[in-house]
Amino acid sequence: TLVQSSQLRTYSVHSGTSCLVQCVALFTALSEDRVKATDRFAFINMVDLTFIARATDGLILVETWNESSKNESSQYKNQAKQILKKMDRAPPRGAIETTNATFYYLVEDGVCYMTLCQKNFPKKLSFAYLEDLHRAFLEELKKEFGTSSNVDYRSHIDTIEKPYYFIKFDRTIQQKKREYSDTRSSRNEAMAKLNNSLGDVKAIMSKNIEDVLTRGENLEDVGKKAQDLRTQSELFKNQAKKLNLHALLKAYGPIAVIVLVFLIFIIWRFVL
């Protein structure tokens, strides 16, 4: 009986230990799945909206959005269209923050590239995505208008009258978005883009969506303020030069006049 009782206790211990190990393994697996799911949620659909528009008047050349967030995108699309109409003379790069997402934009050669990303999407990676779009769109312009040396792509953009002229470029945008989405093959590439990007995004001006839309603050005003600062800086430099010249004349002017009078006297006395 004692032997059977000892064997029973030993079996119970082993059985309990095995059950505990299985529970720990199951909990670990569930935790890993949850982390992967959370991590995937953090990177999937990070680029919700993308617009390419003419910077002078906001004429949309092409746009794309995620079908899964189509209903939520309608409000952001309206905001984006209002922002795009205010991009003339705006700073070349900027970020406009909303409650749950951020608009990032890049203006190059009269074309504005804008995307809407979730809050936790890296700013540097957002601009890497826009720069990729810019390079790809330049190739699209070459296909559309030719590659001769005298082709002015900006003038062609300025003469476009109807919106969505480059609607076929949507496929390229979708491809770029997939490169920055959470897949095993492309996430490493996206992270490489993040690490290899040399652009400094710390100094990029961020504005609140309410400041830009509700309070009527135009992005053009931001550009004007920057231009005014540059103008004032130039004026300050010019005034500093004038002050330095005035100080030199005040210090050495009398001596120069005396030397000049003496030279004139010498020439008149001994030469003439």
GROMACS .gro file of C-alpha atoms in nm:
model
  272
    1THR     CA    1   0.000   0.000   0.000
    2LEU     CA    2   0.285   0.239   0.084
    3VAL     CA    3   0.452   0.155  -0.246
    4GLN     CA    4   0.128   0.219  -0.438
    5SER     CA    5   0.077   0.547  -0.249
    6SER     CA    6   0.435   0.656  -0.328
    7GLN     CA    7   0.389   0.567  -0.696
    8LEU     CA    8   0.060   0.758  -0.702
    9ARG     CA    9   0.224   1.067  -0.554
   10THR     CA   10   0.512   1.040  -0.802
   11TYR     CA   11   0.265   1.007  -1.090
   12SER     CA   12   0.069   1.304  -0.962
   13VAL     CA   13   0.382   1.518  -0.943
   14HIS     CA   14   0.490   1.419  -1.294
   15SER     CA   15   0.137   1.469  -1.424
   16GLY     CA   16   0.113   1.811  -1.257
   17THR     CA   17   0.454   1.911  -1.388
   18SER     CA   18   0.361   1.803  -1.741
   19CYS     CA   19   0.034   1.995  -1.721
   20LEU     CA   20   0.218   2.303  -1.596
   21VAL     CA   21   0.470   2.281  -1.879
   22GLN     CA   22   0.189   2.249  -2.132
   23CYS     CA   23   0.009   2.550  -1.983
   24VAL     CA   24   0.327   2.758  -1.993
   25ALA     CA   25   0.391   2.655  -2.353
   26LEU     CA   26   0.033   2.739  -2.450
   27PHE     CA   27   0.051   3.076  -2.274
   28THR     CA   28   0.382   3.154  -2.445
   29ALA     CA   29   0.243   3.063  -2.786
   30LEU     CA   30  -0.066   3.277  -2.729
   31SER     CA   31   0.150   3.565  -2.611
   32GLU     CA   32   0.373   3.540  -2.919
   33ASP     CA   33   0.068   3.530  -3.145
   34ARG     CA   34  -0.073   3.832  -2.966
   35VAL     CA   35   0.255   4.022  -3.004
   36LYS     CA   36   0.271   3.932  -3.372
   37ALA     CA   37  -0.090   4.036  -3.421
   38THR     CA   38  -0.029   4.363  -3.235
   39ASP     CA   39   0.290   4.423  -3.429
   40ARG     CA   40   0.114   4.350  -3.753
   41PHE     CA   41  -0.170   4.584  -3.659
   42ALA     CA   42   0.089   4.852  -3.588
   43PHE     CA   43   0.224   4.838  -3.941
   44ILE     CA   44  -0.068   4.731  -4.157
   45ASN     CA   45  -0.259   5.006  -4.338
   46MET     CA   46  -0.019   5.263  -4.202
   47VAL     CA   47  -0.045   5.454  -4.531
   48ASP     CA   48  -0.420   5.515  -4.552
   49LEU     CA   49  -0.441   5.789  -4.814
   50THR     CA   50  -0.205   5.911  -5.083
   51PHE     CA   51  -0.249   6.215  -5.308
   52ILE     CA   52  -0.042   6.362  -5.586
   53ALA     CA   53  -0.163   6.709  -5.679
   54ARG     CA   54  -0.055   7.030  -5.848
   55ALA     CA   55   0.090   7.256  -5.583
   56THR     CA   56  -0.033   7.583  -5.730
   57ASP     CA   57  -0.406   7.512  -5.701
   58GLY     CA   58  -0.444   7.163  -5.551
   59LEU     CA   59  -0.565   6.997  -5.872
   60ILE     CA   60  -0.554   6.623  -5.790
   61LEU     CA   61  -0.355   6.425  -6.044
   62VAL     CA   62  -0.404   6.086  -5.877
   63GLU     CA   63  -0.523   5.957  -5.541
   64THR     CA   64  -0.556   5.622  -5.371
   65TRP     CA   65  -0.688   5.489  -5.041
   66ASN     CA   66  -0.735   5.164  -4.854
   67GLU     CA   67  -1.064   4.992  -4.926
   68SER     CA   68  -1.076   4.858  -4.569
   69SER     CA   69  -1.088   5.211  -4.429
   70LYS     CA   70  -1.295   5.368  -4.707
   71ASN     CA   71  -1.570   5.494  -4.475
   72GLU     CA   72  -1.322   5.648  -4.232
   73SER     CA   73  -1.123   5.796  -4.521
   74SER     CA   74  -1.402   6.025  -4.644
   75GLN     CA   75  -1.343   6.280  -4.369
   76TYR     CA   76  -0.967   6.271  -4.418
   77LYS     CA   77  -1.010   6.303  -4.794
   78ASN     CA   78  -1.208   6.623  -4.749
   79GLN     CA   79  -0.943   6.758  -4.515
   80ALA     CA   80  -0.668   6.661  -4.759
   81LYS     CA   81  -0.838   6.843  -5.047
   82GLN     CA   82  -0.867   7.159  -4.836
   83ILE     CA   83  -0.500   7.134  -4.741
   84LEU     CA   84  -0.390   7.078  -5.101
   85LYS     CA   85  -0.557   7.403  -5.206
   86LYS     CA   86  -0.331   7.585  -4.960
   87MET     CA   87   0.001   7.437  -5.069
   88ASP     CA   88   0.108   7.721  -5.296
   89ARG     CA   89   0.429   7.872  -5.151
   90ALA     CA   90   0.412   7.635  -4.855
   91PRO     CA   91   0.735   7.499  -4.701
   92PRO     CA   92   0.873   7.213  -4.912
   93ARG     CA   93   0.811   6.958  -4.635
   94GLY     CA   94   0.568   6.949  -4.349
   95ALA     CA   95   0.341   6.751  -4.120
   96ILE     CA   96  -0.018   6.830  -4.026
   97GLU     CA   97  -0.147   6.642  -3.723
   98THR     CA   98  -0.501   6.521  -3.665
   99THR     CA   99  -0.642   6.334  -3.365
  100ASN     CA  100  -0.544   5.983  -3.474
  101ALA     CA  101  -0.327   6.035  -3.782
  102THR     CA  102  -0.083   6.273  -3.949
  103PHE     CA  103  -0.069   6.420  -4.298
  104TYR     CA  104   0.284   6.432  -4.440
  105TYR     CA  105   0.358   6.625  -4.758
  106LEU     CA  106   0.648   6.688  -4.993
  107VAL     CA  107   0.651   6.960  -5.260
  108GLU     CA  108   0.889   6.916  -5.553
  109ASP     CA  109   0.887   7.092  -5.892
  110GLY     CA  110   0.533   7.222  -5.856
  111VAL     CA  111   0.390   6.884  -5.749
  112CYS     CA  112   0.267   6.802  -5.399
  113TYR     CA  113   0.294   6.445  -5.269
  114MET     CA  114   0.076   6.390  -4.961
  115THR     CA  115   0.002   6.085  -4.751
  116LEU     CA  116  -0.198   6.013  -4.436
  117CYS     CA  117  -0.031   5.784  -4.183
  118GLN     CA  118  -0.128   5.663  -3.839
  119LYS     CA  119   0.031   5.833  -3.539
  120ASN     CA  120   0.280   5.555  -3.462
  121PHE     CA  121   0.418   5.537  -3.816
  122PRO     CA  122   0.777   5.676  -3.820
  123LYS     CA  123   0.803   6.026  -3.964
  124LYS     CA  124   1.128   5.943  -4.138
  125LEU     CA  125   0.974   5.643  -4.309
  126SER     CA  126   0.675   5.853  -4.419
  127PHE     CA  127   0.902   6.095  -4.601
  128ALA     CA  128   1.103   5.806  -4.747
  129TYR     CA  129   0.774   5.681  -4.893
  130LEU     CA  130   0.697   6.026  -5.040
  131GLU     CA  131   1.046   6.054  -5.186
  132ASP     CA  132   1.000   5.714  -5.349
  133LEU     CA  133   0.675   5.837  -5.501
  134HIS     CA  134   0.849   6.149  -5.627
  135ARG     CA  135   1.115   5.948  -5.807
  136ALA     CA  136   0.859   5.709  -5.953
  137PHE     CA  137   0.639   5.997  -6.068
  138LEU     CA  138   0.934   6.155  -6.249
  139GLU     CA  139   0.967   5.833  -6.447
  140GLU     CA  140   0.595   5.850  -6.523
  141LEU     CA  141   0.637   6.206  -6.652
  142LYS     CA  142   0.917   6.088  -6.881
  143LYS     CA  143   0.689   5.820  -7.025
  144GLU     CA  144   0.408   6.069  -7.074
  145PHE     CA  145   0.593   6.372  -7.211
  146GLY     CA  146   0.923   6.233  -7.339
  147THR     CA  147   1.283   6.256  -7.226
  148SER     CA  148   1.434   6.519  -7.457
  149SER     CA  149   1.653   6.783  -7.296
  150ASN     CA  150   1.413   7.069  -7.370
  151VAL     CA  151   1.108   6.908  -7.205
  152ASP     CA  152   0.972   7.120  -6.920
  153TYR     CA  153   0.768   6.882  -6.709
  154ARG     CA  154   0.643   7.157  -6.480
  155SER     CA  155   0.490   7.349  -6.771
  156HIS     CA  156   0.310   7.031  -6.879
  157ILE     CA  157   0.177   6.990  -6.525
  158ASP     CA  158   0.061   7.353  -6.521
  159THR     CA  159  -0.138   7.309  -6.844
  160ILE     CA  160  -0.337   7.005  -6.724
  161GLU     CA  161  -0.705   7.100  -6.699
  162LYS     CA  162  -0.885   6.785  -6.585
  163PRO     CA  163  -0.826   6.612  -6.249
  164TYR     CA  164  -0.698   6.254  -6.221
  165TYR     CA  165  -0.488   6.290  -6.534
  166PHE     CA  166  -0.244   6.029  -6.401
  167ILE     CA  167  -0.506   5.786  -6.269
  168LYS     CA  168  -0.303   5.493  -6.407
  169PHE     CA  169  -0.022   5.584  -6.168
  170ASP     CA  170  -0.245   5.440  -5.894
  171ARG     CA  171  -0.093   5.098  -5.960
  172THR     CA  172   0.255   5.230  -5.886
  173ILE     CA  173   0.131   5.392  -5.565
  174GLN     CA  174  -0.027   5.064  -5.455
  175GLN     CA  175   0.301   4.886  -5.521
  176LYS     CA  176   0.492   5.142  -5.313
  177LYS     CA  177   0.240   5.108  -5.032
  178ARG     CA  178   0.290   4.731  -5.029
  179GLU     CA  179   0.663   4.785  -4.995
  180TYR     CA  180   0.596   4.974  -4.673
  181SER     CA  181   0.332   4.734  -4.539
  182ASP     CA  182   0.386   4.450  -4.293
  183THR     CA  183   0.496   4.149  -4.495
  184ARG     CA  184   0.794   3.929  -4.425
  185SER     CA  185   0.959   4.016  -4.755
  186SER     CA  186   0.902   4.391  -4.758
  187ARG     CA  187   0.919   4.500  -4.396
  188ASN     CA  188   1.295   4.455  -4.385
  189GLU     CA  189   1.317   4.661  -4.702
  190ALA     CA  190   1.104   4.931  -4.545
  191MET     CA  191   1.322   4.936  -4.235
  192ALA     CA  192   1.630   4.959  -4.458
  193LYS     CA  193   1.474   5.263  -4.624
  194LEU     CA  194   1.420   5.410  -4.279
  195ASN     CA  195   1.782   5.354  -4.175
  196ASN     CA  196   1.932   5.465  -4.505
  197SER     CA  197   1.732   5.786  -4.533
  198LEU     CA  198   1.973   6.074  -4.481
  199GLY     CA  199   1.710   6.347  -4.462
  200ASP     CA  200   1.679   6.522  -4.129
  201VAL     CA  201   1.310   6.530  -4.039
  202LYS     CA  202   1.353   6.676  -3.690
  203ALA     CA  203   1.334   7.032  -3.817
  204ILE     CA  204   1.023   6.971  -4.029
  205MET     CA  205   0.746   7.201  -3.918
  206SER     CA  206   0.438   7.032  -3.773
  207LYS     CA  207   0.100   7.202  -3.768
  208ASN     CA  208  -0.234   7.104  -3.618
  209ILE     CA  209  -0.520   7.034  -3.856
  210GLU     CA  210  -0.740   7.282  -3.669
  211ASP     CA  211  -0.481   7.557  -3.715
  212VAL     CA  212  -0.471   7.493  -4.086
  213LEU     CA  213  -0.844   7.445  -4.152
  214THR     CA  214  -1.068   7.563  -3.867
  215ARG     CA  215  -0.873   7.874  -3.769
  216GLY     CA  216  -0.802   7.959  -4.129
  217GLU     CA  217  -0.424   7.964  -4.103
  218ASN     CA  218  -0.288   7.919  -4.451
  219LEU     CA  219   0.024   7.716  -4.514
  220GLU     CA  220   0.124   7.997  -4.743
  221ASP     CA  221   0.156   8.220  -4.437
  222VAL     CA  222   0.412   7.979  -4.296
  223GLY     CA  223   0.613   8.007  -4.616
  224LYS     CA  224   0.583   8.387  -4.607
  225LYS     CA  225   0.707   8.396  -4.249
  226ALA     CA  226   1.010   8.190  -4.346
  227GLN     CA  227   1.073   8.421  -4.644
  228ASP     CA  228   1.037   8.726  -4.420
  229LEU     CA  229   1.295   8.583  -4.182
  230ARG     CA  230   1.537   8.529  -4.469
  231THR     CA  231   1.473   8.886  -4.594
  232GLN     CA  232   1.527   9.034  -4.250
  233SER     CA  233   1.846   8.835  -4.218
  234GLU     CA  234   1.976   8.980  -4.547
  235LEU     CA  235   1.881   9.332  -4.437
  236PHE     CA  236   2.062   9.280  -4.109
  237LYS     CA  237   2.375   9.168  -4.294
  238ASN     CA  238   2.362   9.471  -4.524
  239GLN     CA  239   2.313   9.709  -4.231
  240ALA     CA  240   2.603   9.544  -4.048
  241LYS     CA  241   2.826   9.603  -4.351
  242LYS     CA  242   2.722   9.969  -4.369
  243LEU     CA  243   2.788  10.018  -3.999
  244ASN     CA  244   3.132   9.861  -4.032
  245LEU     CA  245   3.212  10.088  -4.327
  246HIS     CA  246   3.089  10.392  -4.135
  247ALA     CA  247   3.306  10.298  -3.836
  248LEU     CA  248   3.612  10.262  -4.061
  249LEU     CA  249   3.550  10.600  -4.223
  250LYS     CA  250   3.505  10.763  -3.884
  251ALA     CA  251   3.826  10.609  -3.751
  252TYR     CA  252   4.055  10.652  -4.051
  253GLY     CA  253   3.879  10.920  -4.258
  254PRO     CA  254   4.059  11.223  -4.110
  255ILE     CA  255   4.395  11.052  -4.154
  256ALA     CA  256   4.312  10.969  -4.515
  257VAL     CA  257   4.211  11.332  -4.583
  258ILE     CA  258   4.536  11.464  -4.435
  259VAL     CA  259   4.742  11.217  -4.639
  260LEU     CA  260   4.551  11.312  -4.956
  261VAL     CA  261   4.602  11.685  -4.897
  262PHE     CA  262   4.972  11.628  -4.832
  263LEU     CA  263   5.008  11.429  -5.156
  264ILE     CA  264   4.830  11.699  -5.353
  265PHE     CA  265   5.062  11.963  -5.202
  266ILE     CA  266   5.373  11.758  -5.288
  267ILE     CA  267   5.255  11.706  -5.646
  268TRP     CA  268   5.168  12.074  -5.687
  269ARG     CA  269   5.493  12.195  -5.529
  270PHE     CA  270   5.749  11.972  -5.691
  271VAL     CA  271   5.590  11.825  -6.002
  272LEU     CA  272   5.377  12.095  -6.156
   0.00000   0.00000   0.00000
